[in-house]
Amino acid sequence: MEHKIVYQIYPKSFMDTNHDGEGDLRGIITKLDYLKDLGVDVLWLTPVFVSPQNDNGYDVADYYHVDPRFGTDADLDELIQKARDKGMDIMLDMVFNHTSTEHEWFQKALTGDKKYMSRYFFTKEKVNWQSKFGGSAFEYVEELDLYYLSLFDKTQADLNWENEAVFNELVKICNYWLDKGVRGFRFDVINLISKPKVYQDDEIGDGRRFYTDGPKVTEYLRKLGALSFAKDPEVMTVGELSSTSLKKASQYSKRDESGLSTIFNFHHLKVDYKDGNKWALKPFDFIELKTLYHDWQLGMVKENASMSLFLSNHDQPRALSRFTDESFEGATMLMNMIMSLKGVVYLYQGEEIGLPNAYFDTLDMYRDVESINHYHILRKNHTEAEVLKILKARSRDNGRTPIPWNHQAHYGFSSKVPWIPFSQSPNLKTVEENINDPHSIFHYTKKVIQLRKSDEVLIYGDIEFIDLDHPNLFIYKRHFNEETYLCIHNFYNLEVHYPYHYEAIVIHNYASIKKDTLRPFESIIVKI
Ligand code: NOJ
């Protein structure tokens, strides 16, 4: 699978065709040629199922049908077929840790029906666990005089995988979509599905140590796989892991053990969290970033497991704004890095055009429930200006602004004002501008995608890290058969002296070489 490139689509912000200011499935269909031309193989769609959208689709009310805001079931069938005709597969996002409280099961549970209540976690006493979006993880239901567990928004009720009816239904959902021609699944926060039997207060944290990487995650995944996706080795799966460990992550994605094809871990995207707190800013720690790559790349190989390579997604600020000055060199340096590490590459919509962060100036520009909740939490100890600065750096909405296709009204994304504003960055360039400029980030991305998909050293090669403590450069080698590539990425906006020898250039984001020197954000992959 390492030769495939997955492209993540956030449908709501990709392309609107039904004039409601939100992207839709037909919008994706109109852009299939664009995606084909870019060279990606698999299109991962964040959830498009029926949902009240309290968490933008990660609160699913019906796993078998498309939410009308995204189109019809027939539109999804057509997208699957048309993508397939162009040689691309569709990966769907399965949110199986929780359902929306509007899901039929939860609604029946609310009437006091024990059969349905046992599909969730209802409890007489609550403990002090905090939800990921702020506030208690237990929500009170007056009619039942009970609490239910909701680790995210209070409208996302955690599912009880121990319940056989739940498990069987999840198998059925996977098989339903596989039968429809879907060739991949991304499993949302899948390491949270095994909950403890007894809850206890967490004296030193927010409770996550009690429900993360629980004892049965591997068993559940293998069972689910054996009955659905793992029957076909061509089906690609990726498990999103929250606050996991290398040991656990590698267990979930060991090759040939009918687990997941690969996993998402987020350690490398916390290197700018002060004291591990997402809402406290600090400049990113470059040495920590490299050390994490070193540990995870080698650790996963050792366990015969596969990791995914990604720097941005719909829950993250844009890597371009986070790690670089938003220049062509910055964008292409990151692109070279992600394409030359070991694993499966995931690109996020907009990365190919160097789309920067949102740069929203006021709270009313934000839409994300987590950002809005944290605005209010942070305001207790910070000034308005401080909180807006934090959101500007950390909000998930940074990754959710619509794609600017061209310079027509609403950047050609929609005929209406979009559901969320466009990025306000002066560095924003449209898709059209990118396509028309042969030296754009888009054209560079196309080139590096083609390289990554065809070059055996980059796909299969072993990885060896060098000079890990260098303050500016990220340096490693890839070895395959008799060949060795040297990869050097300058993460800083300054010139660095670093002598190296090479036989031939594989890919380079500057037009020429300056001997023994790496210029600002210069990145080079050479054969040695
Ligand atoms: C991870 C998803 O990527 C995120 O967007 C969502 O809010 C949580 N899981 C809860 O489903």
Coordinates of C-alpha atoms and ligand atoms in Angstrom, one line a residue:
M1 CA 0.0 0.0 0.0
E2 CA 3.0 2.3 0.4
H3 CA 2.9 3.1 -3.3
K4 CA -0.5 4.7 -3.0
I5 CA -1.3 8.3 -2.1
V6 CA -4.4 9.0 -0.2
Y7 CA -6.0 12.4 -0.6
Q8 CA -8.4 13.6 2.2
I9 CA -11.5 15.5 1.1
Y10 CA -13.4 17.5 3.6
P11 CA -16.6 17.5 1.5
K12 CA -18.2 20.5 3.2
S13 CA -15.3 22.7 2.0
F14 CA -14.4 21.1 -1.3
M15 CA -16.9 22.2 -4.0
D16 CA -20.5 23.3 -3.8
T17 CA -22.8 22.5 -6.7
N18 CA -26.3 22.8 -5.1
H19 CA -25.8 26.5 -4.1
D20 CA -26.2 26.2 -0.4
G21 CA -22.7 27.4 0.5
E22 CA -21.5 23.9 1.5
G23 CA -19.6 21.5 -0.6
D24 CA -21.3 18.3 -1.8
L25 CA -20.7 14.9 -3.5
R26 CA -21.6 16.2 -6.9
G27 CA -19.0 18.9 -6.3
I28 CA -16.4 16.2 -5.8
I29 CA -17.6 14.5 -9.0
T30 CA -17.0 17.7 -10.9
K31 CA -13.4 17.7 -9.7
L32 CA -12.4 14.1 -10.3
D33 CA -10.3 15.0 -13.3
Y34 CA -8.4 17.5 -11.2
L35 CA -7.7 14.8 -8.6
K36 CA -6.7 12.3 -11.3
D37 CA -4.4 14.9 -12.8
L38 CA -2.8 15.5 -9.4
G39 CA -2.1 11.8 -9.3
V40 CA -3.7 10.6 -6.1
D41 CA -5.0 7.0 -5.8
V42 CA -7.5 7.0 -2.9
L43 CA -10.0 9.6 -1.9
W44 CA -10.9 9.6 1.8
L45 CA -14.1 11.5 2.5
T46 CA -14.7 12.7 6.0
P47 CA -18.2 11.6 7.0
V48 CA -21.1 12.3 4.6
F49 CA -23.7 10.2 6.4
V50 CA -26.9 11.6 7.9
S51 CA -26.0 13.8 10.8
P52 CA -27.1 16.8 12.7
Q53 CA -23.6 18.2 12.1
N54 CA -22.9 19.2 15.6
D55 CA -19.4 17.9 15.0
N56 CA -19.4 18.3 11.2
G57 CA -20.5 14.8 10.5
Y58 CA -18.6 13.0 13.2
D59 CA -22.0 12.7 14.9
V60 CA -23.7 10.1 12.7
A61 CA -27.4 9.5 12.9
D62 CA -27.7 6.9 10.1
Y63 CA -24.7 5.0 8.7
Y64 CA -26.5 3.8 5.6
H65 CA -27.5 7.0 4.0
V66 CA -26.0 10.2 2.7
D67 CA -26.9 13.4 4.5
P68 CA -29.1 15.4 2.0
R69 CA -26.8 18.4 2.5
F70 CA -24.1 16.4 0.7
G71 CA -26.5 14.9 -1.9
T72 CA -28.2 11.6 -2.4
D73 CA -27.2 7.9 -2.0
A74 CA -27.2 7.8 -5.8
D75 CA -24.6 10.6 -5.9
L76 CA -22.3 8.5 -3.7
D77 CA -22.8 5.5 -5.9
E78 CA -22.0 7.6 -8.9
L79 CA -18.9 9.1 -7.2
I80 CA -17.6 5.6 -6.3
Q81 CA -18.2 4.4 -9.8
K82 CA -16.7 7.5 -11.6
A83 CA -13.7 7.5 -9.3
R84 CA -13.2 3.9 -10.0
D85 CA -13.4 4.5 -13.8
K86 CA -10.5 6.9 -13.4
G87 CA -8.5 4.5 -11.3
M88 CA -9.2 6.0 -7.9
D89 CA -10.8 4.4 -4.9
I90 CA -13.1 5.8 -2.2
M91 CA -12.3 5.5 1.5
L92 CA -15.2 6.3 3.9
D93 CA -14.9 7.6 7.4
M94 CA -16.4 5.2 10.0
V95 CA -17.3 6.9 13.2
F96 CA -17.8 3.8 15.4
N97 CA -16.7 5.0 18.8
H98 CA -20.0 7.0 19.2
T99 CA -23.2 7.8 17.4
S100 CA -25.1 11.0 17.3
T101 CA -27.7 11.2 20.1
E102 CA -30.2 11.5 17.1
H103 CA -29.4 8.0 16.1
E104 CA -32.4 5.7 16.4
W105 CA -30.7 3.6 19.0
F106 CA -30.0 6.5 21.3
Q107 CA -33.5 7.8 20.8
K108 CA -34.9 4.5 21.9
A109 CA -32.5 4.4 24.8
L110 CA -33.8 7.7 26.0
T111 CA -37.3 6.1 26.3
G112 CA -35.8 3.8 29.0
D113 CA -35.7 0.8 26.6
K114 CA -33.0 -1.4 28.3
K115 CA -32.1 -3.2 25.1
Y116 CA -31.0 0.1 23.6
M117 CA -29.6 1.6 26.7
S118 CA -27.1 -1.3 26.9
R119 CA -25.7 -0.2 23.6
Y120 CA -24.3 3.0 25.3
F121 CA -22.9 3.7 28.7
F122 CA -25.6 4.9 31.1
T123 CA -24.5 5.3 34.7
K124 CA -26.0 6.4 38.0
E125 CA -22.8 8.2 39.2
K126 CA -20.5 10.3 37.1
V127 CA -16.8 10.6 37.6
N128 CA -14.5 13.6 36.8
W129 CA -13.5 12.7 33.3
Q130 CA -13.4 15.7 30.9
S131 CA -14.8 15.6 27.4
K132 CA -12.3 16.3 24.5
F133 CA -14.3 19.4 23.6
G134 CA -14.4 20.8 27.2
G135 CA -16.7 20.1 30.2
S136 CA -17.7 16.8 31.8
A137 CA -17.7 13.6 29.7
F138 CA -21.0 12.6 31.4
E139 CA -24.3 14.2 30.4
Y140 CA -27.3 14.0 32.6
V141 CA -30.7 12.8 31.3
E142 CA -33.4 14.0 33.6
E143 CA -36.1 11.5 32.5
L144 CA -33.9 8.6 33.3
D145 CA -32.0 10.2 36.2
L146 CA -28.8 8.8 34.7
Y147 CA -25.7 10.1 33.0
Y148 CA -24.4 8.8 29.7
L149 CA -20.8 8.8 28.5
S150 CA -19.8 11.2 25.7
L151 CA -16.1 11.7 25.3
F152 CA -16.6 14.4 22.6
D153 CA -19.6 16.6 22.2
K154 CA -22.6 15.9 24.4
T155 CA -24.5 14.9 21.2
Q156 CA -22.0 12.1 20.5
A157 CA -22.8 9.2 22.8
D158 CA -20.1 6.5 23.2
L159 CA -21.0 3.1 21.9
N160 CA -20.7 -0.1 23.9
W161 CA -18.7 -2.5 21.7
E162 CA -19.2 -5.3 24.3
N163 CA -22.8 -5.4 23.3
E164 CA -23.1 -8.0 20.6
A165 CA -25.9 -6.2 18.7
V166 CA -23.6 -3.2 18.4
F167 CA -20.7 -5.2 17.1
N168 CA -22.9 -7.1 14.6
E169 CA -24.3 -3.9 13.3
L170 CA -20.9 -2.3 12.8
V171 CA -19.8 -5.4 10.8
K172 CA -23.0 -5.0 8.7
I173 CA -22.3 -1.3 8.0
C174 CA -18.8 -2.1 6.8
N175 CA -20.0 -4.9 4.5
Y176 CA -22.8 -2.7 3.2
W177 CA -20.3 -0.1 2.0
L178 CA -17.8 -2.7 0.7
D179 CA -20.6 -4.2 -1.4
K180 CA -21.2 -0.7 -2.8
G181 CA -17.6 -0.7 -4.0
V182 CA -15.9 1.3 -1.3
R183 CA -12.3 0.3 -1.0
G184 CA -11.1 1.8 2.2
F185 CA -12.2 2.8 5.7
R186 CA -10.8 5.4 8.1
F187 CA -11.8 4.5 11.6
D188 CA -12.4 7.5 13.8
V189 CA -10.7 7.5 17.3
I190 CA -10.6 3.8 17.1
N191 CA -8.4 3.2 20.2
L192 CA -11.2 4.5 22.5
I193 CA -13.6 1.7 21.8
S194 CA -12.7 -0.6 24.7
K195 CA -14.0 1.1 27.9
P196 CA -13.3 0.0 31.5
K197 CA -16.1 -1.9 33.3
V198 CA -15.9 0.4 36.3
Y199 CA -15.3 4.2 36.2
Q200 CA -13.0 5.9 38.6
D201 CA -12.1 9.5 39.1
D202 CA -8.8 10.6 37.6
E203 CA -6.7 12.3 40.2
I204 CA -3.9 13.3 37.8
G205 CA -5.6 13.8 34.4
D206 CA -8.7 14.2 32.4
G207 CA -9.6 10.5 32.5
R208 CA -8.1 9.5 29.2
R209 CA -5.7 7.0 30.7
F210 CA -8.7 4.9 31.8
Y211 CA -10.4 4.6 28.4
T212 CA -7.5 5.0 25.8
D213 CA -6.0 1.9 24.2
G214 CA -8.3 -0.3 26.4
P215 CA -7.6 -4.0 26.7
K216 CA -9.9 -5.2 23.8
V217 CA -9.1 -2.7 21.0
T218 CA -6.9 -5.2 19.1
E219 CA -9.4 -8.0 19.5
Y220 CA -12.3 -5.9 18.4
L221 CA -10.4 -4.7 15.3
R222 CA -9.3 -8.2 14.3
K223 CA -12.8 -9.6 14.7
L224 CA -14.3 -6.7 12.7
G225 CA -11.6 -7.1 10.1
A226 CA -12.1 -10.8 9.8
L227 CA -15.8 -10.4 9.2
S228 CA -15.5 -7.5 6.7
F229 CA -12.6 -5.4 5.4
A230 CA -9.7 -7.9 5.9
K231 CA -11.3 -10.4 3.6
D232 CA -10.0 -8.4 0.8
P233 CA -6.3 -7.4 1.2
E234 CA -6.7 -4.6 -1.3
V235 CA -9.1 -2.7 1.0
M236 CA -7.1 0.0 2.8
T237 CA -7.8 0.9 6.4
V238 CA -6.4 3.5 8.7
G239 CA -7.2 3.8 12.4
E240 CA -7.1 7.2 13.9
L241 CA -5.5 6.9 17.4
S242 CA -6.0 9.4 20.2
S243 CA -3.1 9.8 22.7
T244 CA -1.7 6.4 21.9
S245 CA 1.7 4.8 22.3
L246 CA 4.1 3.3 19.8
K247 CA 3.6 -0.1 21.3
K248 CA -0.2 0.0 21.0
A249 CA -0.2 1.6 17.6
S250 CA 2.1 -1.1 16.1
Q251 CA -0.2 -3.8 17.5
Y252 CA -3.2 -2.4 15.7
S253 CA -1.4 -2.3 12.4
K254 CA 0.8 -5.3 12.3
R255 CA 0.9 -6.7 8.7
D256 CA -0.7 -10.0 8.1
E257 CA -2.7 -10.1 11.3
S258 CA -5.9 -8.8 9.8
G259 CA -5.7 -5.6 11.8
L260 CA -5.5 -2.2 10.1
S261 CA -3.3 -1.4 7.2
T262 CA -2.0 1.7 8.9
I263 CA -2.6 4.2 11.7
F264 CA -2.7 7.9 12.4
N265 CA -0.8 9.0 15.5
F266 CA -0.4 12.7 16.4
H267 CA 2.7 13.0 18.5
H268 CA 4.5 14.9 15.8
L269 CA 1.7 17.5 15.7
K270 CA 2.0 18.3 19.3
V271 CA 5.6 19.6 19.2
D272 CA 4.3 23.2 19.6
Y273 CA 2.0 22.4 22.5
K274 CA 3.3 24.0 25.7
D275 CA 3.5 21.4 28.4
G276 CA 1.4 19.2 26.2
N277 CA -1.5 21.7 26.3
K278 CA -3.0 22.3 22.9
W279 CA -4.3 25.7 24.0
A280 CA -0.9 27.0 25.2
L281 CA 1.4 28.3 22.5
K282 CA 5.1 27.8 22.0
P283 CA 7.4 27.7 18.9
F284 CA 7.6 24.1 17.6
D285 CA 10.4 22.0 19.0
F286 CA 12.4 20.8 15.9
I287 CA 14.5 18.3 17.7
E288 CA 11.5 16.7 19.3
L289 CA 9.8 16.5 15.9
K290 CA 12.8 14.7 14.5
T291 CA 13.2 12.4 17.5
L292 CA 9.5 11.4 17.2
Y293 CA 10.0 10.6 13.5
H294 CA 13.1 8.6 14.4
D295 CA 11.3 6.6 17.1
W296 CA 8.1 6.0 15.3
Q297 CA 9.6 5.2 11.9
L298 CA 12.1 2.7 13.3
G299 CA 9.7 1.4 15.9
M300 CA 7.0 0.6 13.4
V301 CA 9.4 -1.1 11.1
K302 CA 10.7 -3.2 13.9
E303 CA 7.1 -4.4 14.7
N304 CA 6.3 -5.0 11.0
A305 CA 3.7 -2.4 11.2
S306 CA 2.9 0.6 8.9
M307 CA 2.4 4.2 9.8
S308 CA 0.8 6.9 7.8
L309 CA 2.6 10.1 6.8
F310 CA 0.6 13.3 7.1
L311 CA 1.1 16.8 8.3
S312 CA -2.4 18.3 8.0
N313 CA -6.0 17.3 8.3
H314 CA -9.4 18.7 9.2
D315 CA -8.5 18.7 12.9
Q316 CA -5.2 20.5 12.6
P317 CA -3.9 23.9 11.7
R318 CA -2.2 23.9 8.3
A319 CA 1.3 22.5 8.5
L320 CA 2.5 25.2 6.0
S321 CA 1.6 27.9 8.4
R322 CA 2.7 26.0 11.4
F323 CA 6.2 25.0 10.3
T324 CA 7.1 27.4 7.5
D325 CA 6.8 31.0 6.3
E326 CA 4.1 29.9 3.8
S327 CA 6.5 30.3 0.9
F328 CA 6.8 28.0 -2.2
E329 CA 10.1 26.6 -0.6
G330 CA 8.4 26.0 2.7
A331 CA 5.5 24.1 1.1
T332 CA 7.7 22.0 -1.1
M333 CA 10.2 21.2 1.6
L334 CA 7.3 19.7 3.7
M335 CA 6.1 17.9 0.6
N336 CA 9.5 16.4 0.0
M337 CA 9.7 15.3 3.6
I338 CA 6.3 13.6 3.7
M339 CA 6.9 11.9 0.4
S340 CA 10.4 10.6 1.4
L341 CA 9.6 9.1 4.8
K342 CA 8.5 5.5 5.3
G343 CA 4.8 4.7 5.3
V344 CA 1.6 5.6 3.5
V345 CA 1.3 9.2 2.4
Y346 CA -1.9 11.2 3.2
L347 CA -2.4 14.6 1.6
Y348 CA -5.1 16.9 2.8
Q349 CA -7.1 19.0 0.4
G350 CA -5.5 22.4 -0.2
E351 CA -2.0 21.2 0.6
E352 CA -1.3 20.8 -3.1
I353 CA -2.0 24.6 -3.6
G354 CA -0.2 25.7 -0.4
L355 CA -3.4 26.8 1.3
P356 CA -2.5 28.6 4.5
N357 CA -4.3 28.9 7.9
A358 CA -7.6 30.7 8.3
Y359 CA -6.4 33.9 10.1
F360 CA -9.8 34.6 11.4
D361 CA -9.9 37.9 13.5
T362 CA -13.2 37.5 15.3
L363 CA -15.0 34.7 17.1
D364 CA -18.0 34.9 14.8
M365 CA -15.9 33.6 11.9
Y366 CA -15.3 30.3 13.7
R367 CA -17.7 27.4 13.3
D368 CA -16.0 24.5 15.1
V369 CA -17.6 23.4 18.4
E370 CA -14.2 22.6 20.0
S371 CA -12.9 26.1 19.2
I372 CA -16.0 27.9 20.4
N373 CA -16.1 25.9 23.6
H374 CA -12.4 26.6 24.3
Y375 CA -12.9 30.2 23.5
H376 CA -15.2 30.4 26.5
I377 CA -13.0 28.2 28.7
L378 CA -9.9 30.2 27.9
R379 CA -11.6 33.6 28.4
K380 CA -11.8 32.8 32.1
N381 CA -8.0 33.4 32.4
H382 CA -7.0 35.3 29.2
T383 CA -7.9 38.5 27.5
E384 CA -10.0 38.5 24.3
A385 CA -6.9 39.3 22.2
E386 CA -4.9 36.5 23.8
V387 CA -7.7 33.9 23.1
L388 CA -8.1 35.0 19.5
K389 CA -4.4 34.6 19.1
I390 CA -4.5 31.1 20.4
L391 CA -7.5 30.2 18.2
K392 CA -5.7 31.6 15.2
A393 CA -2.8 29.2 15.8
R394 CA -4.8 26.2 17.1
S395 CA -8.4 26.1 15.8
R396 CA -9.4 23.2 13.7
D397 CA -11.2 25.7 11.5
N398 CA -7.7 26.6 10.1
G399 CA -7.9 23.4 8.1
R400 CA -11.6 23.7 7.2
T401 CA -11.8 26.8 5.0
P402 CA -13.2 26.3 1.5
I403 CA -11.0 25.5 -1.5
P404 CA -10.4 28.7 -3.5
W405 CA -10.8 27.4 -7.0
N406 CA -10.5 30.6 -9.0
H407 CA -11.2 34.3 -8.7
Q408 CA -14.9 34.2 -9.6
A409 CA -17.5 35.1 -6.9
H410 CA -16.8 33.1 -3.7
Y411 CA -13.6 31.8 -5.3
G412 CA -15.6 29.6 -7.6
F413 CA -16.4 27.3 -4.6
S414 CA -20.1 28.2 -4.4
S415 CA -22.6 30.7 -5.8
K416 CA -23.4 31.6 -2.2
V417 CA -21.5 32.9 0.8
P418 CA -19.8 29.7 2.1
W419 CA -20.6 28.1 5.5
I420 CA -17.2 29.3 6.8
P421 CA -15.1 32.1 5.5
F422 CA -12.1 31.6 3.2
S423 CA -8.6 31.8 4.5
Q424 CA -7.8 35.5 5.0
S425 CA -4.1 35.0 4.3
P426 CA -2.5 37.3 1.7
N427 CA -0.6 34.2 0.7
L428 CA -3.7 32.5 -0.6
K429 CA -3.5 31.3 -4.2
T430 CA -6.3 29.7 -6.1
V431 CA -6.2 26.3 -7.8
E432 CA -6.5 28.1 -11.1
E433 CA -3.5 30.4 -10.3
N434 CA -1.5 27.3 -9.3
I435 CA -2.4 25.4 -12.5
N436 CA -1.5 28.3 -14.7
D437 CA 1.9 28.8 -13.1
P438 CA 4.3 26.0 -14.1
H439 CA 6.5 26.8 -11.0
S440 CA 3.6 26.6 -8.5
I441 CA 3.2 24.4 -5.5
F442 CA 0.6 22.4 -7.4
H443 CA 3.0 21.4 -10.2
Y444 CA 5.7 20.6 -7.8
T445 CA 3.3 18.4 -5.8
K446 CA 2.3 16.6 -9.0
K447 CA 5.9 15.9 -9.7
V448 CA 6.8 14.6 -6.3
I449 CA 3.6 12.4 -6.2
Q450 CA 4.7 10.7 -9.4
L451 CA 8.2 10.2 -8.0
R452 CA 6.9 8.7 -4.7
K453 CA 4.5 6.3 -6.5
S454 CA 7.1 4.9 -8.8
D455 CA 10.4 5.1 -7.0
E456 CA 11.2 1.8 -5.1
V457 CA 13.8 3.4 -2.8
L458 CA 11.1 5.8 -1.5
I459 CA 8.4 3.2 -1.4
Y460 CA 10.3 0.2 0.1
G461 CA 13.7 1.5 1.3
D462 CA 14.9 1.2 4.8
I463 CA 15.4 4.5 6.7
E464 CA 18.4 5.7 8.6
F465 CA 18.5 8.9 10.5
I466 CA 21.6 11.2 10.6
D467 CA 22.7 14.1 12.7
L468 CA 19.4 14.1 14.6
D469 CA 20.6 16.9 16.8
H470 CA 21.3 19.3 13.9
P471 CA 19.4 22.5 14.9
N472 CA 18.1 23.3 11.4
L473 CA 18.3 20.3 9.1
F474 CA 16.3 17.1 9.0
I475 CA 18.6 14.5 7.4
Y476 CA 18.0 10.8 6.7
K477 CA 18.9 8.1 4.1
R478 CA 16.7 5.6 2.3
H479 CA 18.4 2.4 1.3
F480 CA 16.9 -0.1 -1.2
N481 CA 18.9 -2.9 -2.9
E482 CA 22.1 -1.2 -4.0
E483 CA 20.8 2.3 -4.0
T484 CA 20.9 5.0 -1.3
Y485 CA 19.2 8.4 -1.3
L486 CA 20.2 11.2 1.0
C487 CA 17.3 13.5 2.0
I488 CA 18.0 16.9 3.6
H489 CA 15.3 19.3 4.6
N490 CA 16.1 22.8 5.9
F491 CA 13.2 23.7 8.3
Y492 CA 14.4 27.3 8.8
N493 CA 14.4 30.6 6.9
L494 CA 18.2 30.8 6.9
E495 CA 21.2 29.5 5.1
V496 CA 22.9 26.6 6.6
H497 CA 26.4 25.2 5.8
Y498 CA 26.3 21.4 5.4
P499 CA 28.8 19.6 3.1
Y500 CA 27.4 16.6 1.2
H501 CA 28.3 14.7 -1.9
Y502 CA 25.9 13.3 -4.5
E503 CA 25.8 11.4 -7.7
A504 CA 22.5 12.7 -9.1
I505 CA 19.5 14.8 -8.0
V506 CA 16.3 12.9 -7.4
I507 CA 14.2 16.0 -6.5
H508 CA 15.0 19.5 -5.4
N509 CA 12.9 22.5 -4.6
Y510 CA 15.5 25.1 -5.8
A511 CA 16.5 25.5 -9.4
S512 CA 20.2 24.9 -8.7
I513 CA 22.6 23.6 -6.0
K514 CA 24.6 25.9 -3.9
K515 CA 27.6 23.9 -2.9
D516 CA 27.6 22.6 0.7
T517 CA 24.8 24.9 1.5
L518 CA 21.1 24.6 2.2
R519 CA 19.2 27.9 1.6
P520 CA 16.0 28.9 3.4
F521 CA 13.6 25.9 3.4
E522 CA 15.7 24.2 0.8
S523 CA 15.0 20.5 0.4
I524 CA 16.9 18.1 -1.6
I525 CA 16.8 14.3 -2.3
V526 CA 19.9 13.0 -4.0
K527 CA 21.3 9.7 -5.0
I528 CA 24.7 9.1 -3.4
Ligands
NOJ1 C1 -11.7 12.7 15.2 C2 -12.2 13.5 14.1 O1 -11.2 13.6 13.1 C3 -12.7 14.8 14.6 O2 -13.0 15.7 13.6 C4 -13.9 14.5 15.5 O3 -14.3 15.7 16.1 C5 -13.5 13.5 16.6 N1 -12.8 12.4 16.1 C6 -14.8 12.9 17.2 O4 -15.5 12.1 16.3

